Amino acid sequence: VQLVELPLEEAPVRVALQLAVHGHPPHRAIPAGERRREHVGGLDAEVVADLADPAARRAAVLQITRLAPVLRGAVTCAGLGPLPDRDPALLVSLNHFGTVDLLAGLRPLLAPGAAVVAVSSNSTTCQPGVPQRLVDACLAGDEGAAREVARGIATMDGVYPATKTAVAHWVRAQAPAWVADGVRLFVEVG
């Protein structure tokens, strides 16, 4: 998770847009040990956390709160794909719970007018046979149960789109309440 401040010019007033960015292009998780630090517009901050671990997600939110108690936006775009040797439960923890828990934790920091984008995947719109039971398990909010459902799915090809579909459904379910608080919440499936 990185905190960046992007300067915007508006008439004679200089405005800073402070964002929390989870992951980095091209839509991949930061491998263990890799560091990426940017200095943009005066804010230089980095929070390194294993977002597949619930305790590390909570610690990341606390650290972000200390670094930037007000955010103007957030982008979540990290995730792992369905490699054959990868534990399907890891995809559940990182792709779905890493995203939604981070966003839920950052919500109190988001200022009215903030914009939040959760990157899902185009596989959520075109992949046949997405296991709905895994989508439902993720949306039920019980990470342990969702991890067990994922381990029971015969192929990894269904786990990835199910975790990303669950992110899209979560965003759509949460958006009305966030908008009522003045925070725009979007899902990007591109």
CSV table of C-alpha atoms in Angstrom, one decimal:
chain,number,residue,atom,x,y,z
A,1,VAL,CA,0.0,0.0,0.0
A,2,GLN,CA,1.4,3.3,-1.0
A,3,LEU,CA,0.3,6.8,0.0
A,4,VAL,CA,0.8,9.3,-2.8
A,5,GLU,CA,-0.1,12.9,-3.1
A,6,LEU,CA,-0.8,14.2,-6.6
A,7,PRO,CA,-0.9,17.9,-7.2
A,8,LEU,CA,-3.8,19.3,-9.1
A,9,GLU,CA,-4.1,22.8,-10.4
A,10,GLU,CA,-7.5,24.5,-9.9
A,11,ALA,CA,-7.7,28.2,-10.8
A,12,PRO,CA,-5.2,30.0,-8.5
A,13,VAL,CA,-5.6,27.4,-5.8
A,14,ARG,CA,-3.3,24.4,-5.6
A,15,VAL,CA,-5.1,21.3,-4.4
A,16,ALA,CA,-3.5,18.0,-3.3
A,17,LEU,CA,-5.2,14.7,-3.9
A,18,GLN,CA,-4.1,12.1,-1.4
A,19,LEU,CA,-4.6,8.5,-2.4
A,20,ALA,CA,-3.9,5.1,-0.9
A,21,VAL,CA,-2.9,2.7,-3.7
A,22,HIS,CA,-3.0,-1.1,-3.1
A,23,GLY,CA,-0.8,-3.0,-5.5
A,24,HIS,CA,0.7,-1.5,-8.6
A,25,PRO,CA,0.5,-1.8,-12.3
A,26,PRO,CA,0.1,-4.0,-14.1
A,27,HIS,CA,-2.5,-5.3,-11.6
A,28,ARG,CA,-0.2,-7.5,-9.6
A,29,ALA,CA,0.7,-8.1,-6.0
A,30,ILE,CA,4.1,-6.9,-4.8
A,31,PRO,CA,6.2,-10.0,-4.3
A,32,ALA,CA,7.7,-10.5,-0.9
A,33,GLY,CA,10.8,-8.4,-0.4
A,34,GLU,CA,10.1,-6.1,-3.4
A,35,ARG,CA,10.0,-2.5,-2.4
A,36,ARG,CA,8.6,0.4,-4.4
A,37,ARG,CA,8.7,3.9,-3.1
A,38,GLU,CA,7.5,7.0,-4.9
A,39,HIS,CA,7.9,10.6,-4.0
A,40,VAL,CA,5.1,12.5,-5.5
A,41,GLY,CA,3.9,16.0,-4.6
A,42,GLY,CA,5.6,16.1,-1.2
A,43,LEU,CA,4.3,12.9,0.4
A,44,ASP,CA,6.6,9.9,0.5
A,45,ALA,CA,5.2,6.9,2.3
A,46,GLU,CA,5.0,3.2,2.0
A,47,VAL,CA,3.2,0.6,4.0
A,48,VAL,CA,4.3,-3.0,3.3
A,49,ALA,CA,1.9,-5.6,4.4
A,50,ASP,CA,0.9,-9.2,3.5
A,51,LEU,CA,-2.7,-8.4,2.6
A,52,ALA,CA,-3.5,-12.2,2.6
A,53,ASP,CA,-3.0,-12.1,6.4
A,54,PRO,CA,-6.0,-10.6,8.4
A,55,ALA,CA,-3.7,-9.3,11.2
A,56,ALA,CA,-1.3,-7.7,8.6
A,57,ARG,CA,-4.4,-6.0,6.9
A,58,ARG,CA,-5.4,-4.5,10.2
A,59,ALA,CA,-1.9,-3.4,10.9
A,60,ALA,CA,-1.7,-1.8,7.5
A,61,VAL,CA,-4.9,0.2,8.1
A,62,LEU,CA,-3.5,1.4,11.5
A,63,GLN,CA,-0.3,2.5,9.8
A,64,ILE,CA,-2.1,4.3,7.0
A,65,THR,CA,-4.2,6.0,9.6
A,66,ARG,CA,-1.1,7.3,11.3
A,67,LEU,CA,0.5,8.4,8.1
A,68,ALA,CA,-2.6,10.0,6.4
A,69,PRO,CA,-5.6,10.4,8.7
A,70,VAL,CA,-7.6,11.8,5.7
A,71,LEU,CA,-7.6,10.3,2.3
A,72,ARG,CA,-9.1,11.8,-0.9
A,73,GLY,CA,-9.2,8.4,-2.6
A,74,ALA,CA,-8.0,4.8,-2.8
A,75,VAL,CA,-7.3,2.3,-5.6
A,76,THR,CA,-7.1,-1.4,-4.9
A,77,CYS,CA,-5.5,-3.4,-7.7
A,78,ALA,CA,-3.4,-6.1,-6.3
A,79,GLY,CA,-4.2,-9.8,-6.8
A,80,LEU,CA,-2.9,-13.2,-7.7
A,81,GLY,CA,-3.8,-15.3,-10.7
A,82,PRO,CA,-4.7,-19.0,-10.8
A,83,LEU,CA,-1.3,-20.8,-11.2
A,84,PRO,CA,-1.5,-24.5,-10.8
A,85,ASP,CA,0.8,-24.7,-7.8
A,86,ARG,CA,-0.8,-21.9,-5.9
A,87,ASP,CA,-3.0,-22.5,-2.9
A,88,PRO,CA,-6.6,-21.5,-3.9
A,89,ALA,CA,-7.2,-20.3,-0.3
A,90,LEU,CA,-4.4,-17.7,-0.9
A,91,LEU,CA,-6.4,-16.2,-3.8
A,92,VAL,CA,-9.5,-15.9,-1.5
A,93,SER,CA,-7.5,-14.1,1.2
A,94,LEU,CA,-5.6,-11.7,-1.0
A,95,ASN,CA,-7.9,-11.1,-4.0
A,96,HIS,CA,-11.2,-10.8,-2.1
A,97,PHE,CA,-10.6,-10.2,1.7
A,98,GLY,CA,-7.4,-8.3,1.1
A,99,THR,CA,-9.3,-5.8,-1.0
A,100,VAL,CA,-12.6,-5.6,1.0
A,101,ASP,CA,-11.0,-5.5,4.4
A,102,LEU,CA,-8.6,-2.8,3.3
A,103,LEU,CA,-11.3,-0.7,1.9
A,104,ALA,CA,-13.6,-1.2,4.9
A,105,GLY,CA,-10.7,-0.3,7.2
A,106,LEU,CA,-9.9,2.9,5.1
A,107,ARG,CA,-13.5,4.0,4.9
A,108,PRO,CA,-13.4,6.2,8.0
A,109,LEU,CA,-10.4,8.0,6.6
A,110,LEU,CA,-12.1,8.9,3.3
A,111,ALA,CA,-13.1,12.6,3.1
A,112,PRO,CA,-16.4,13.6,1.5
A,113,GLY,CA,-15.9,13.8,-2.2
A,114,ALA,CA,-13.3,11.0,-2.2
A,115,ALA,CA,-13.2,8.5,-5.0
A,116,VAL,CA,-12.4,4.8,-4.5
A,117,VAL,CA,-11.8,2.3,-7.2
A,118,ALA,CA,-11.6,-1.5,-6.6
A,119,VAL,CA,-10.1,-3.2,-9.6
A,120,SER,CA,-11.8,-6.5,-10.3
A,121,SER,CA,-11.1,-8.4,-13.5
A,122,ASN,CA,-12.6,-8.8,-16.9
A,123,SER,CA,-12.7,-12.5,-16.2
A,124,THR,CA,-15.7,-11.7,-14.0
A,125,THR,CA,-17.7,-10.7,-17.1
A,126,CYS,CA,-16.7,-13.4,-19.5
A,127,GLN,CA,-15.6,-16.6,-17.7
A,128,PRO,CA,-18.1,-19.4,-17.9
A,129,GLY,CA,-18.7,-21.6,-14.9
A,130,VAL,CA,-17.6,-19.3,-12.1
A,131,PRO,CA,-18.4,-21.2,-8.9
A,132,GLN,CA,-21.2,-19.2,-7.3
A,133,ARG,CA,-20.7,-21.1,-4.0
A,134,LEU,CA,-17.3,-19.4,-3.6
A,135,VAL,CA,-18.7,-16.0,-4.6
A,136,ASP,CA,-21.4,-16.5,-1.9
A,137,ALA,CA,-18.9,-17.7,0.7
A,138,CYS,CA,-16.7,-14.6,0.1
A,139,LEU,CA,-19.7,-12.3,0.4
A,140,ALA,CA,-20.8,-14.0,3.6
A,141,GLY,CA,-17.6,-12.5,5.2
A,142,ASP,CA,-16.3,-15.7,6.8
A,143,GLU,CA,-12.7,-15.9,5.4
A,144,GLY,CA,-12.0,-19.3,6.9
A,145,ALA,CA,-15.2,-20.8,5.4
A,146,ALA,CA,-14.5,-19.2,2.0
A,147,ARG,CA,-10.9,-20.6,2.0
A,148,GLU,CA,-12.3,-24.1,2.6
A,149,VAL,CA,-14.8,-23.7,-0.2
A,150,ALA,CA,-11.9,-22.6,-2.5
A,151,ARG,CA,-9.9,-25.7,-1.6
A,152,GLY,CA,-12.8,-27.8,-2.6
A,153,ILE,CA,-13.0,-26.5,-6.1
A,154,ALA,CA,-11.5,-28.9,-8.7
A,155,THR,CA,-9.6,-26.3,-10.8
A,156,MET,CA,-7.9,-23.0,-10.1
A,157,ASP,CA,-9.6,-21.6,-13.2
A,158,GLY,CA,-12.8,-21.0,-11.2
A,159,VAL,CA,-11.2,-19.6,-8.0
A,160,TYR,CA,-9.7,-16.5,-9.5
A,161,PRO,CA,-12.8,-15.2,-11.2
A,162,ALA,CA,-14.9,-16.1,-8.2
A,163,THR,CA,-12.8,-14.0,-5.9
A,164,LYS,CA,-12.8,-11.0,-8.3
A,165,THR,CA,-16.6,-11.4,-8.9
A,166,ALA,CA,-17.1,-11.3,-5.2
A,167,VAL,CA,-15.1,-8.0,-5.0
A,168,ALA,CA,-17.4,-6.6,-7.7
A,169,HIS,CA,-20.6,-7.7,-5.9
A,170,TRP,CA,-19.2,-6.3,-2.6
A,171,VAL,CA,-18.6,-2.9,-4.1
A,172,ARG,CA,-22.0,-2.8,-5.7
A,173,ALA,CA,-23.6,-3.7,-2.4
A,174,GLN,CA,-21.6,-1.1,-0.4
A,175,ALA,CA,-21.7,1.7,-2.9
A,176,PRO,CA,-25.1,3.2,-1.8
A,177,ALA,CA,-24.0,3.6,1.8
A,178,TRP,CA,-20.6,5.0,0.8
A,179,VAL,CA,-22.3,7.5,-1.6
A,180,ALA,CA,-24.6,8.6,1.2
A,181,ASP,CA,-21.5,9.6,3.1
A,182,GLY,CA,-20.1,11.5,0.1
A,183,VAL,CA,-17.6,8.8,-1.0
A,184,ARG,CA,-17.8,7.5,-4.5
A,185,LEU,CA,-17.1,3.8,-4.7
A,186,PHE,CA,-16.5,2.2,-8.1
A,187,VAL,CA,-15.5,-1.2,-9.4
A,188,GLU,CA,-13.3,-1.4,-12.5
A,189,VAL,CA,-13.5,-4.7,-14.4
A,190,GLY,CA,-11.2,-3.8,-17.3
